[in-house]
XYZ file of N, CA and C in Angstrom:
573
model
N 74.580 278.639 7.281
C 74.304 280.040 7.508
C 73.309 280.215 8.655
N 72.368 279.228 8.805
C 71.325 279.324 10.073
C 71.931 279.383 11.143
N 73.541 278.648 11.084
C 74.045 278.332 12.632
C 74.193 279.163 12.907
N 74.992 280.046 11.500
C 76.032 281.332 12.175
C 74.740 282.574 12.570
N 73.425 282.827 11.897
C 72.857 283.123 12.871
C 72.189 283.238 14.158
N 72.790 282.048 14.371
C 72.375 281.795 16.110
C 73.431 282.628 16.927
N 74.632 282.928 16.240
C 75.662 283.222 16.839
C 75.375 285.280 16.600
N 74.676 285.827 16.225
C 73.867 287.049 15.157
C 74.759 287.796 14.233
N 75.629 286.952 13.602
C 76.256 286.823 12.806
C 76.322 288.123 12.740
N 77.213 288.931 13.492
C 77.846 290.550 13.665
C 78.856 290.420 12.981
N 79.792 289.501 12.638
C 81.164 289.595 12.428
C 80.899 289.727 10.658
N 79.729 289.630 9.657
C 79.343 289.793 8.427
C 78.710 290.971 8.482
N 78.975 291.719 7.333
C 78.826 293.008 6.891
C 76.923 292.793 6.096
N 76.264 292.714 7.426
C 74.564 292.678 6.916
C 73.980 293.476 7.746
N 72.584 293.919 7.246
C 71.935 295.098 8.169
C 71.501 294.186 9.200
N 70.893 294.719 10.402
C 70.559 293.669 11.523
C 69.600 295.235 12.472
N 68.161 294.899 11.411
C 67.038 295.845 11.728
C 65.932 294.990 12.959
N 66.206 295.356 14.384
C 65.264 294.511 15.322
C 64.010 295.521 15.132
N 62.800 294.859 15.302
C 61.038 295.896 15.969
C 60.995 295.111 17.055
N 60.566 295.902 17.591
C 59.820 295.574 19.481
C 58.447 296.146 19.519
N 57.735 294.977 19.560
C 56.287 295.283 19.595
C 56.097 296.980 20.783
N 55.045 297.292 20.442
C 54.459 298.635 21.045
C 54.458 298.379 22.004
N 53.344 297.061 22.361
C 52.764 296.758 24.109
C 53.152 295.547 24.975
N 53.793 295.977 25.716
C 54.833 294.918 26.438
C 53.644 294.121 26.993
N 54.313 293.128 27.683
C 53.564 291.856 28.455
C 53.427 291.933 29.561
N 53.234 291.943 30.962
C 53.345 292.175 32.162
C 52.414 291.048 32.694
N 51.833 290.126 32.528
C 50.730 289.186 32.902
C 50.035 288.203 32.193
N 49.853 286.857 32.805
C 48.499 286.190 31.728
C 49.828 285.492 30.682
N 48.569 284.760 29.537
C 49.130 284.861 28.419
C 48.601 285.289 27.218
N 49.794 285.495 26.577
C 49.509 286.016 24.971
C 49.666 284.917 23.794
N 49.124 285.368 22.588
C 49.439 283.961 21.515
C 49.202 285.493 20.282
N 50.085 285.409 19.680
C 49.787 285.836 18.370
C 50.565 285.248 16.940
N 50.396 285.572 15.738
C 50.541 284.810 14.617
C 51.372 285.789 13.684
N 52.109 285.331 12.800
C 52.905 286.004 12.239
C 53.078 285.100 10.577
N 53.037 285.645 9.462
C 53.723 285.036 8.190
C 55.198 285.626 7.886
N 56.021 284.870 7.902
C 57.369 285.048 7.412
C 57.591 284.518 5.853
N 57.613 285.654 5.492
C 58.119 285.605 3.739
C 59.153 284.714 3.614
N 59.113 283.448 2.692
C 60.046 282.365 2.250
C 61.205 282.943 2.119
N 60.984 283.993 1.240
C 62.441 284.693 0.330
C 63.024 285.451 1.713
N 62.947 285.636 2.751
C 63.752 286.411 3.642
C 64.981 285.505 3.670
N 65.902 286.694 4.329
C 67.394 286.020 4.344
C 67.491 285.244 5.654
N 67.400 285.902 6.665
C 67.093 285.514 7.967
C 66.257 286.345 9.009
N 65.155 286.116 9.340
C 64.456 286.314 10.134
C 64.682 285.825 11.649
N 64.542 286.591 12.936
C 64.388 285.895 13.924
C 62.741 286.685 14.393
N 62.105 285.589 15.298
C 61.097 286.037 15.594
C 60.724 285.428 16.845
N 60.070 286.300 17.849
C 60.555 285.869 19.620
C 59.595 287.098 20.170
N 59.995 286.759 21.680
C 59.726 287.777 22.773
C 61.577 287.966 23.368
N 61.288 289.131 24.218
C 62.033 289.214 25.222
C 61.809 290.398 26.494
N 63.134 290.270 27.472
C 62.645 291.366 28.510
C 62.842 293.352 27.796
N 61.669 293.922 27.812
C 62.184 295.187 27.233
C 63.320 295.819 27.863
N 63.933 295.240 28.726
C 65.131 296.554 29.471
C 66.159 295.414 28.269
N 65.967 294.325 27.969
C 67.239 293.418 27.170
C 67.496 293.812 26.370
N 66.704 293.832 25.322
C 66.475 293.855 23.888
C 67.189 294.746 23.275
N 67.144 296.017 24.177
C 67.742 297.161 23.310
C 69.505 296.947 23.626
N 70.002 296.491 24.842
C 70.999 296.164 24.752
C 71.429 295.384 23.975
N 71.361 294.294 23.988
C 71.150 293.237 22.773
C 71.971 293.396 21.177
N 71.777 294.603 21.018
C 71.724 295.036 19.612
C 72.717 296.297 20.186
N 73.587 296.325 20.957
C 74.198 297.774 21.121
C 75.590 297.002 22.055
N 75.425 295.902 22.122
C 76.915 295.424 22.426
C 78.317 295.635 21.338
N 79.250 296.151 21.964
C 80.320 295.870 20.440
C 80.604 294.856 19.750
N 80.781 295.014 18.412
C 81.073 293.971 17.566
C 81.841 292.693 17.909
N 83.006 292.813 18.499
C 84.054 292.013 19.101
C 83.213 291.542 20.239
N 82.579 291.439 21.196
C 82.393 290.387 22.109
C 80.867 289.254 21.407
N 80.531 289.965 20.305
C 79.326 288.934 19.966
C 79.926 288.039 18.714
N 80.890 287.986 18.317
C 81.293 287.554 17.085
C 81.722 286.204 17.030
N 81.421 285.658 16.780
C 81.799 284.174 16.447
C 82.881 283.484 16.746
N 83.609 284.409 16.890
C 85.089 284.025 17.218
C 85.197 284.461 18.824
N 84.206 284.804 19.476
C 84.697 285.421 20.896
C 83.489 283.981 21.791
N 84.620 283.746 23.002
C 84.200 282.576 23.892
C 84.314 282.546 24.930
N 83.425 282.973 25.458
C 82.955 283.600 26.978
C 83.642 282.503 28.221
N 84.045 281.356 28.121
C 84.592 280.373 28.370
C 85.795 280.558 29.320
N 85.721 280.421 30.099
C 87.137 281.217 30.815
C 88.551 280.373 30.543
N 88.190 278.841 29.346
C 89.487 278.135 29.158
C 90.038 277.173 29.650
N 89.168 276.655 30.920
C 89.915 275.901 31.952
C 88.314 275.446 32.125
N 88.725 274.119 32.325
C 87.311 273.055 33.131
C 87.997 272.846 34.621
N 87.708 274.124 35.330
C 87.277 274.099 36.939
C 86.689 273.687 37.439
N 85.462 273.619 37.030
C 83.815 273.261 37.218
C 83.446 274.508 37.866
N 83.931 275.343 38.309
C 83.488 276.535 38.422
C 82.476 277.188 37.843
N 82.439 277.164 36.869
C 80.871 277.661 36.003
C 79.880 276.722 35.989
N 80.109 275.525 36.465
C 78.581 274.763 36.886
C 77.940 274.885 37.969
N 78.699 275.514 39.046
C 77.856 276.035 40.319
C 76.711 276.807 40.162
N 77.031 277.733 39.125
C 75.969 278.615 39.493
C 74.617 278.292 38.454
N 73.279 278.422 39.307
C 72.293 278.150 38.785
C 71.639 279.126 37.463
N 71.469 278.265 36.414
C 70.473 278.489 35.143
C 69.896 279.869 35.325
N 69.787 280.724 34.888
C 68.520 281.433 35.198
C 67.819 281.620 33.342
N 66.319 281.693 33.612
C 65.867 281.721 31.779
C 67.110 283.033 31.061
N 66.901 282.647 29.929
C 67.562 283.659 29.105
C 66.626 284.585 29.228
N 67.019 286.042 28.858
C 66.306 287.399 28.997
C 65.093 287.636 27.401
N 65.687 286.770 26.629
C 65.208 286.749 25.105
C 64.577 285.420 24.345
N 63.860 285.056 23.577
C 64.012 283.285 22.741
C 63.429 283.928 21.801
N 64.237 283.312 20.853
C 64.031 283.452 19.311
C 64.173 282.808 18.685
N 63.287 282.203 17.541
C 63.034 281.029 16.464
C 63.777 281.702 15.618
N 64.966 281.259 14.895
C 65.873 281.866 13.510
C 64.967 280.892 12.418
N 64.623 281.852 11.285
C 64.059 281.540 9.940
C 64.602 281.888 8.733
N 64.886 281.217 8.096
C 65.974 281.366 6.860
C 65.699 280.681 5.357
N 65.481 281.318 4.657
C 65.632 280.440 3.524
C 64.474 279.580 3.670
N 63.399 279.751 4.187
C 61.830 278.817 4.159
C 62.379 277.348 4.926
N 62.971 277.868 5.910
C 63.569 276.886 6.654
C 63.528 277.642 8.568
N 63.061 276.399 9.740
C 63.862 277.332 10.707
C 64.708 276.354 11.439
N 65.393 277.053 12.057
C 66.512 276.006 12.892
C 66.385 275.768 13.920
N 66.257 274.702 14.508
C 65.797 273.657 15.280
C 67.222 274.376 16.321
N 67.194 274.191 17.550
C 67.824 274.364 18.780
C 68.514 273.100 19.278
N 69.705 273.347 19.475
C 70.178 271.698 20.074
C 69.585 271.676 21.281
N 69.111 270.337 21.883
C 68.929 270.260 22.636
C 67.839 270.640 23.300
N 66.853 270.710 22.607
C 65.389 271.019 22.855
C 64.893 269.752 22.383
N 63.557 270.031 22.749
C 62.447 268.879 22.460
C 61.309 269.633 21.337
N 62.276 269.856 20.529
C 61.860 270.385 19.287
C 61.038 269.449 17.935
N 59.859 269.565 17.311
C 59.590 268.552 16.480
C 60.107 268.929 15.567
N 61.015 267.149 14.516
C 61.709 267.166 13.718
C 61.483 265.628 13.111
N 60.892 265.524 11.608
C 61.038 264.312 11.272
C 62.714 263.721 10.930
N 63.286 264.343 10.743
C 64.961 263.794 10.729
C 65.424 264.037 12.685
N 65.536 262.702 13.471
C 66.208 263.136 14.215
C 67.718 263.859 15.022
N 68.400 263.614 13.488
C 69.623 264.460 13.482
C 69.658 265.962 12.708
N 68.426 265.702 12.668
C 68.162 266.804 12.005
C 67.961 268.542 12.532
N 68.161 269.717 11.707
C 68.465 270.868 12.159
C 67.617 271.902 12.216
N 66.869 271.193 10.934
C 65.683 272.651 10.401
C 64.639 271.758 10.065
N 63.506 272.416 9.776
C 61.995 271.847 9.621
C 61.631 272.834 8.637
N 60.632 272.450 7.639
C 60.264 273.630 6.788
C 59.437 274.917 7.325
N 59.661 275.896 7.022
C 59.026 277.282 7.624
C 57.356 276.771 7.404
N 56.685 276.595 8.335
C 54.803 276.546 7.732
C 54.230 278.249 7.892
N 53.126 278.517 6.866
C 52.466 279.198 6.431
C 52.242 280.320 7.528
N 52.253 279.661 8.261
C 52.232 280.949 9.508
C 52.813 280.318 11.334
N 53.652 280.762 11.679
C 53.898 280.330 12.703
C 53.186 281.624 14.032
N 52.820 280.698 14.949
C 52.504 280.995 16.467
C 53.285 281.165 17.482
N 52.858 282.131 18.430
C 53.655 282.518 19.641
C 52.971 282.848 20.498
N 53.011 281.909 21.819
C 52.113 281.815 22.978
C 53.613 282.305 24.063
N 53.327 283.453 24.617
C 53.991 283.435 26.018
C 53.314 283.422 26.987
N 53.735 282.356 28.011
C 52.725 282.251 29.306
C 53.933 282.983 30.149
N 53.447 284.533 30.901
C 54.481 285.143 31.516
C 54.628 284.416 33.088
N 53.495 284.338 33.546
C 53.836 283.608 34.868
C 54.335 282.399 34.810
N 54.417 281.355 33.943
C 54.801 280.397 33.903
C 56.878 280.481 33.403
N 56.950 281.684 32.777
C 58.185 282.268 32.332
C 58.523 281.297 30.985
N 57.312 281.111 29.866
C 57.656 280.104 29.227
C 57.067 280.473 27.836
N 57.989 280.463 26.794
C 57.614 280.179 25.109
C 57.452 279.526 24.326
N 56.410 279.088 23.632
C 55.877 278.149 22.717
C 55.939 278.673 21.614
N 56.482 278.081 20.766
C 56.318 278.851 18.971
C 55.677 277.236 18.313
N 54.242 277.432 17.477
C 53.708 276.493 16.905
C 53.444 276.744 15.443
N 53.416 275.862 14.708
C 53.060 275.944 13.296
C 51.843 276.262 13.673
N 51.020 277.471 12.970
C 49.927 278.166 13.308
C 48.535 277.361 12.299
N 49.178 276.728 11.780
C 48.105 276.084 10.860
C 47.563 274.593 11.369
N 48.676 273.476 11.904
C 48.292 272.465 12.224
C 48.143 272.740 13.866
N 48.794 273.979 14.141
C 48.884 273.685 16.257
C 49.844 272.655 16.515
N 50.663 272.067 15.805
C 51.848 271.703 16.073
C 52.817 272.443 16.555
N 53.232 272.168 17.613
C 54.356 272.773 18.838
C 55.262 272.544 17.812
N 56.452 273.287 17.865
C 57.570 273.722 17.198
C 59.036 273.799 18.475
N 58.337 274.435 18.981
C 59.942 274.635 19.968
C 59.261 275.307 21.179
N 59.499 274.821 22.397
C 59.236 275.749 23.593
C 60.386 276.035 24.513
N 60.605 277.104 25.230
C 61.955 277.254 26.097
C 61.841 278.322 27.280
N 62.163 278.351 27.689
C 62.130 279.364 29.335
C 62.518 280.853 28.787
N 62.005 281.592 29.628
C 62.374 283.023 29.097
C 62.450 284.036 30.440
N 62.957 285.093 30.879
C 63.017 285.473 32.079
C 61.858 286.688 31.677
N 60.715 286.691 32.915
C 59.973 287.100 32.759
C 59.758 288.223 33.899
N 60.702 288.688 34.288
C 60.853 289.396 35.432
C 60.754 291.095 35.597
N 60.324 291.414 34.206
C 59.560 292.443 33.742
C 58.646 292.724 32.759
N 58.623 293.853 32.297
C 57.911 293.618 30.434
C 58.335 293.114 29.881
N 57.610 292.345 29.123
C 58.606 291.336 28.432
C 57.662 291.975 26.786
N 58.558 292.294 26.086
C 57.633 292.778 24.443
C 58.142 291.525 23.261
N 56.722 291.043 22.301
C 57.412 290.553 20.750
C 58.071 291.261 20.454
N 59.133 290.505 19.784
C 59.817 291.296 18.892
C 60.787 290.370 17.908
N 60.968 291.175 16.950
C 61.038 290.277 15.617
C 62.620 291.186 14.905
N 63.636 290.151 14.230
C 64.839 290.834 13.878
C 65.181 290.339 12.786
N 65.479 291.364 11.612
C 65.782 290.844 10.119
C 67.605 291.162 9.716
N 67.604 290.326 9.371
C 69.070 290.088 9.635
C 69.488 289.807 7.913
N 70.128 290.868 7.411
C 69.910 291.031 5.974
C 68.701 291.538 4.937
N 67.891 291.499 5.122
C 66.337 291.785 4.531
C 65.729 290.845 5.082
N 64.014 291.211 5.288
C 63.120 290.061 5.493
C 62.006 291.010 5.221
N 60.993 289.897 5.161
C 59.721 290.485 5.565
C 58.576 289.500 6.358
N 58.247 290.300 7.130
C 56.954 289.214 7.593
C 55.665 290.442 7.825
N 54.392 289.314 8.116
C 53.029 290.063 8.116
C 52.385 289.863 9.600
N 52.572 290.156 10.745
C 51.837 290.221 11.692
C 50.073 289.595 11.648
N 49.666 288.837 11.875
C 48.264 288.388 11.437
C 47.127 288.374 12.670
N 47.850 288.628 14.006
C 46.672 288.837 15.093
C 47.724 289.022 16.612
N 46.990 289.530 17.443
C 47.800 289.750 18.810
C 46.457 289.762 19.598
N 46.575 288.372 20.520
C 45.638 288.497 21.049
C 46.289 288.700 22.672
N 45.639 289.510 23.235
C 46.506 289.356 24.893
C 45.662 289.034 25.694
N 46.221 288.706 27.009
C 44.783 288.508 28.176
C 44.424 289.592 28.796
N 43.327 289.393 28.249
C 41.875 290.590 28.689
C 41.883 290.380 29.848
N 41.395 290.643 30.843
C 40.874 290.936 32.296
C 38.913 290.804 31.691
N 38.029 289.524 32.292
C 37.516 289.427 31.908
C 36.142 290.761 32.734
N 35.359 291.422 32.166
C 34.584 292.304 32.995
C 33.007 292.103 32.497
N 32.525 292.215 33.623
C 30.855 291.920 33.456
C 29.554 293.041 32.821
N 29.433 293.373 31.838
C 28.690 294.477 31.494
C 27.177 293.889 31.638
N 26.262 294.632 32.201
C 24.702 294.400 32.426
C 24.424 294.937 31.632
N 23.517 294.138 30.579
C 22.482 295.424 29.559
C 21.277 294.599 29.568
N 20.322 295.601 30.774
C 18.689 295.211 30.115
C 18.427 293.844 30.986
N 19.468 293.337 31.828
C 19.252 292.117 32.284
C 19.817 290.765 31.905
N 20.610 291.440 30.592
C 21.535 290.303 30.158
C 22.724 290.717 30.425
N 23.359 289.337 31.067
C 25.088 290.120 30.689
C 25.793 289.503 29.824
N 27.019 290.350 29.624
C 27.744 290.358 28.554
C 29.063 290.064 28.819
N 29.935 289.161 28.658
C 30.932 289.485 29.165
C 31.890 289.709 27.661
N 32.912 290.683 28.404
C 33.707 291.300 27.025
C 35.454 290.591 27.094
């Protein structure tokens, strides 16, 4: 069931409620913390670009469905010419006190054939926007979890998608301050 939410499992009759944080990203980096309730069905939890996101969730049913393959059918090599660019979105899928590991990442996993890692107590999310890059860490040990490229070529907002029921608890948002010098009395302060 984790796979088929990688795929956002449209083609099953489940609610699929996204939030997009308030205050987009535009600079610097951010790290904030989140608890995802065990009992959720599937959770995804990420950044992406705000002009994406809302599309995202407003494509028709039939081209996101599991059964549809963007693939044009034929090994031309034609579709290897053109260069990578980051995805517009990255999202950690959480399921069942479980999350699913990404093929093909340099993801930590004590099974190396392995798919999922247990959900820890609170997971982390560092986006470094100039660097165009996402880190999601187990928030308790600072163990890296999964990092991946993200296109950072505007606002980029958290945002978090429950896919059947979920719940999670937001636990801090820290962003980069612009550091400024306040004088008081001869001491300074910086804020």
């Amino acid at each position: 069931m984790l796979f088929a939410a990688e795929r956002l499992m449209t083609s099953c009759h489940l609610s699929i409620d996204l939030v997009i944080g308030d205050m987009a990203i535009t600079q610097g980096k951010s790290y904030w913390a989140c608890c995802v309730d065990p009992s959720s069905y599937l959770v995804k939890v990420g950044v992406g670009l705000e002009s994406k996101l809302q599309e995202w969730f407003q494509v028709p049913q039939d081209v996101v469905s599991p059964r549809y393959d963007p693939d044009s059918g034929h090994d031309s090599g034609a579709e290897d010419t053109t260069v990578e660019a980051p995805p517009p979105y990255a999202f950690l899928t959480i399921g069942m006190g479980k999350i699913l590991l990404s093929h093909g990442s340099a993801l930590t996993s004590r099974d190396p054939n392995g798919c999922t890692v247990p959900l820890p107590p609170r997971i982390g999310i560092c986006l470094d926007y100039e660097q165009g890059k996402v880190s999601f860490y187990d928030a308790v040990s600072f163990r890296e979890l999964w990092e991946c490229g993200v296109d950072c070529s505007g606002p980029v907002c958290p945002a978090f998608c429950f896919i059947g029921g979920g719940a999670l608890h937001l636990q801090e948002l820290v962003t980069n301050k612009q550091e400024r010098k306040v004088t008081i009395g001869g001491f300074a302060k910086l804020d």
